Coordinates of C-alpha atoms in Angstrom, one line a residue:
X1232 CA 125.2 88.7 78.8
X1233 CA 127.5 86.9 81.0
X1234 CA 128.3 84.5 78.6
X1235 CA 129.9 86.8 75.8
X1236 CA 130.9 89.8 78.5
X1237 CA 128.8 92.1 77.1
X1238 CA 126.5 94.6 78.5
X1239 CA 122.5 93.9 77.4
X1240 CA 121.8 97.4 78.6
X1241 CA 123.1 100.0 80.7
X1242 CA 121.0 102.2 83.6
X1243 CA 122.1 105.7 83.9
X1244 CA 120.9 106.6 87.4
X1245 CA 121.9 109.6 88.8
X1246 CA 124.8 112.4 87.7
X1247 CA 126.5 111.9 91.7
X1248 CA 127.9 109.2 93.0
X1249 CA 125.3 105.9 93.6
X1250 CA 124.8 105.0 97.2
X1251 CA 122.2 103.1 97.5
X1252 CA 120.6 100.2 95.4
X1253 CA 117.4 97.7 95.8
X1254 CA 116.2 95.3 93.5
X1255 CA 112.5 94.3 93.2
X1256 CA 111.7 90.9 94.1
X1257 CA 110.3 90.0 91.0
X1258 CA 114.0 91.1 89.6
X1259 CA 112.3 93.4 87.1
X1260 CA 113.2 97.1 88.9
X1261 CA 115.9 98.4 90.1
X1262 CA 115.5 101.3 92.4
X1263 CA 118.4 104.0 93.0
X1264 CA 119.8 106.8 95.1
X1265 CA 123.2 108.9 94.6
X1266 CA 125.2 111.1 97.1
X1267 CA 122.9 113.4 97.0
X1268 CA 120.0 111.6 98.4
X1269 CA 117.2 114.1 96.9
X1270 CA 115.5 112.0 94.5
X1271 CA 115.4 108.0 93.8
X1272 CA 114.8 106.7 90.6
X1273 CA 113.2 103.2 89.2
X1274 CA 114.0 101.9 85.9
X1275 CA 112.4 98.7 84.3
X1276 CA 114.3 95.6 83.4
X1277 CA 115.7 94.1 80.6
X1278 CA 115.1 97.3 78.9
X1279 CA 116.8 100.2 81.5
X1280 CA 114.0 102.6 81.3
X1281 CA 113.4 105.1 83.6
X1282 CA 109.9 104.5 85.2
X1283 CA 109.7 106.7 88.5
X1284 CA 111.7 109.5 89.7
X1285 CA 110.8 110.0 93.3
X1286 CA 111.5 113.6 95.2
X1287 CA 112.6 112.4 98.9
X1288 CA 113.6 116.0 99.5
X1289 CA 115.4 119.4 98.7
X1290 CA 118.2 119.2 101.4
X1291 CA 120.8 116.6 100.6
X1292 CA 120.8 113.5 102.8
X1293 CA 122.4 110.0 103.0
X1294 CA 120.2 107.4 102.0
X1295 CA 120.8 104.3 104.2
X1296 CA 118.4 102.0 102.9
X1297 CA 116.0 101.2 99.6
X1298 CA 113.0 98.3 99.1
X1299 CA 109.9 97.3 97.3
X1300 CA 107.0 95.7 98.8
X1301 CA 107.3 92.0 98.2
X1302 CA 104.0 91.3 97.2
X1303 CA 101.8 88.6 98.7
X1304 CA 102.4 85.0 97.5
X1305 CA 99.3 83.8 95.5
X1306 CA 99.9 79.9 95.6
X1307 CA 103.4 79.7 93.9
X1308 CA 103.5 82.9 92.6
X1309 CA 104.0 86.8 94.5
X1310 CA 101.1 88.7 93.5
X1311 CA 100.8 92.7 93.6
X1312 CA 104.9 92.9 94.5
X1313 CA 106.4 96.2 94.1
X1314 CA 103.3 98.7 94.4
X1315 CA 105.5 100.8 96.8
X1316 CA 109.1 101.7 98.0
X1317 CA 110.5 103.0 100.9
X1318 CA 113.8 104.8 101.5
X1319 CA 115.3 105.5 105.1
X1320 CA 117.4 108.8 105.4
X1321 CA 119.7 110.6 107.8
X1322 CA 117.6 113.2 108.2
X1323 CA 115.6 110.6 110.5
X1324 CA 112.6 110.2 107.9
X1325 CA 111.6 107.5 105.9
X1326 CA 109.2 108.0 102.8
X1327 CA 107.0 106.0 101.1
X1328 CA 106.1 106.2 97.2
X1329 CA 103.5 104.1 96.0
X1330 CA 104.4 103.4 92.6
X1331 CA 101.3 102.6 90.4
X1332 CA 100.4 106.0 91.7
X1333 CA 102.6 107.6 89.4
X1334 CA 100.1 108.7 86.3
X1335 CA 102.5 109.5 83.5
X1336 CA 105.4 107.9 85.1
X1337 CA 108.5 109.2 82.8
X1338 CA 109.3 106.8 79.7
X1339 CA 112.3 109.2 78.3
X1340 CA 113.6 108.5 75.4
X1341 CA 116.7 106.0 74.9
X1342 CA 119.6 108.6 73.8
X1343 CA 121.6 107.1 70.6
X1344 CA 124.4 104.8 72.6
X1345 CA 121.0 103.4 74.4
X1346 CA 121.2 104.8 77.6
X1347 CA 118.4 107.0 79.4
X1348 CA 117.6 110.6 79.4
X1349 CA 117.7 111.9 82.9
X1350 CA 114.8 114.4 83.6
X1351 CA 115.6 117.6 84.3
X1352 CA 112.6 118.3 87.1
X1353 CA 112.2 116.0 89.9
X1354 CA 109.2 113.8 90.3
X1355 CA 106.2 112.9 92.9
X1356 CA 106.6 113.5 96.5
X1357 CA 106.0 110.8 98.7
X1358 CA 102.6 109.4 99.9
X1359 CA 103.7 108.8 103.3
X1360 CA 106.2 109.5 105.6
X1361 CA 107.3 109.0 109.1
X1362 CA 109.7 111.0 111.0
X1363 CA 111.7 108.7 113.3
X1364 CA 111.9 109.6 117.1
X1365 CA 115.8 109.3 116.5
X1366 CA 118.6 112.1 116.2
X1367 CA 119.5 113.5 112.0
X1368 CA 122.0 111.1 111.5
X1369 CA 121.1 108.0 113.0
X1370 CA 121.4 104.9 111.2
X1371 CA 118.0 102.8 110.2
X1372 CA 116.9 100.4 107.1
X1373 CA 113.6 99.9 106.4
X1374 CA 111.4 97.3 104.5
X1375 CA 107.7 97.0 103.5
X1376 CA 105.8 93.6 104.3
X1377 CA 102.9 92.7 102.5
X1378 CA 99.5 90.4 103.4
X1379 CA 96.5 89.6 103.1
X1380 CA 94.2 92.0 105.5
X1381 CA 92.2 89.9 107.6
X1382 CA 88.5 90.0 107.4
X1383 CA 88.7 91.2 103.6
X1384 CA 89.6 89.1 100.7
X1385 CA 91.4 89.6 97.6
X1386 CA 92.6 93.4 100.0
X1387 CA 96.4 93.7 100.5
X1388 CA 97.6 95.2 104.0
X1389 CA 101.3 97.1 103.8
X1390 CA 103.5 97.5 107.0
X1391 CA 106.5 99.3 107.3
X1392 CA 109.3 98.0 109.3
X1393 CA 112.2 100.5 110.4
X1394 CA 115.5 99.2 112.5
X1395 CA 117.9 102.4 114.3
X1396 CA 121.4 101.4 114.9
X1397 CA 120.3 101.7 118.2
X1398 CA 118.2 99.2 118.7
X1399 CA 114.8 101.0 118.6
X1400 CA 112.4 99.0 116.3
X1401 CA 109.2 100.3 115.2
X1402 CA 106.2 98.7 113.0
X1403 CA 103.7 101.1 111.2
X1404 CA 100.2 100.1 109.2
X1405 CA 100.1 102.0 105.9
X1406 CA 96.8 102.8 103.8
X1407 CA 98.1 103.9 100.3
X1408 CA 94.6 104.8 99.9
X1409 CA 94.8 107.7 102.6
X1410 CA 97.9 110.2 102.1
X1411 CA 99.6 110.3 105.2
X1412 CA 98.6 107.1 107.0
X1413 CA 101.7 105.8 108.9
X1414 CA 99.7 104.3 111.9
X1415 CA 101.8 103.3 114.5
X1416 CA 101.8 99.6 115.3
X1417 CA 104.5 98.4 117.8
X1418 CA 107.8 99.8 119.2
X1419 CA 110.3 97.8 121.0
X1420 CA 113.8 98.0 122.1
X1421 CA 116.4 95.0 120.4
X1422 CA 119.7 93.9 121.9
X1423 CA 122.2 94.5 119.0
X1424 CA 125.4 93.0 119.8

């Protein structure tokens, strides 16, 4: 409450250091990675809770980048937003999690001074990932773009975008039907200066 300085609710994320942040664009999740970079975790607004807790690995790793799927906009409105997420890392890999495809997604319970229980077991692997034809350690974000497929009504099309500090640009199709499906698009070299 920024009128009366007071906290509505508070997230507790991760036990490390938190590195990386994205915010949904329907503002209602809030997606988080610490130092550690192994797992990212999704908790629900106004309330805090955790909803997803996403294993991105066992070997620690600096996440560079976070985002939702923005959803298709449904005459004034976004319409299926943040069904997945996507998380660049140096270890040259980005990962996708489709969220909805969660069954059981965590809903710990609030400990007394209302913040969140962190789970002691990591959750769901990703759905899809793509390994970057970049050295570990290279520096990339990545978003997800969302539209109408052609030819097919009322069916949402995902695409991956991934940006190296070197320029190198590459656009993926993703079916979050088929595990695995990180079709290859477009590559192309941009002048970063």
């Amino acid at each position: 409450d920024t009128q009366r300085l007071h906290a509505l609710s508070t997230v507790d994320a991760h036990r490390g250091t938190l590195t990386c942040l994205a915010l949904s664009s329907c503002g209602r999740l809030l997606a988080t990675a610490s130092d550690t970079g192994t797992v990212i975790r999704v908790h629900s607004f106004p309330q805090a809770q955790l909803t997803h807790t996403f294993r991105r690995g066992s070997i620690p790793a600096t996440i560079f980048s976070l985002s939702f799927s923005p959803g298709v906009l449904q005459g004034e409105h976004y319409e299926h937003s943040a069904r997945l997420l996507c998380a660049a890392s140096s270890t040259g890999t980005v990962h996708v999690w489709a969220l909805e495809a969660q069954r059981g997604a965590l809903a710990l319970p609030k400990k007394p001074n209302g913040t969140s229980q962190l789970p002691l077991l990591s959750g769901e692997r990703d759905f899809a990932s793509v390994k970057l034809r970049a050295p570990a350690g290279t520096h990339c974000i990545a978003a997800l773009r969302d539209s109408c497929a052609e030819n097919r009504p009322g069916q949402i099309q995902h695409s991956l975008y991934v940006l190296t500090e070197h320029g190198a640009w590459y656009s993926y199709r993703l079916d979050p039907l088929c595990s695995d499906k990180c079709l290859l698009q477009d590559e192309r070299r941009v002048v970063l200066s």
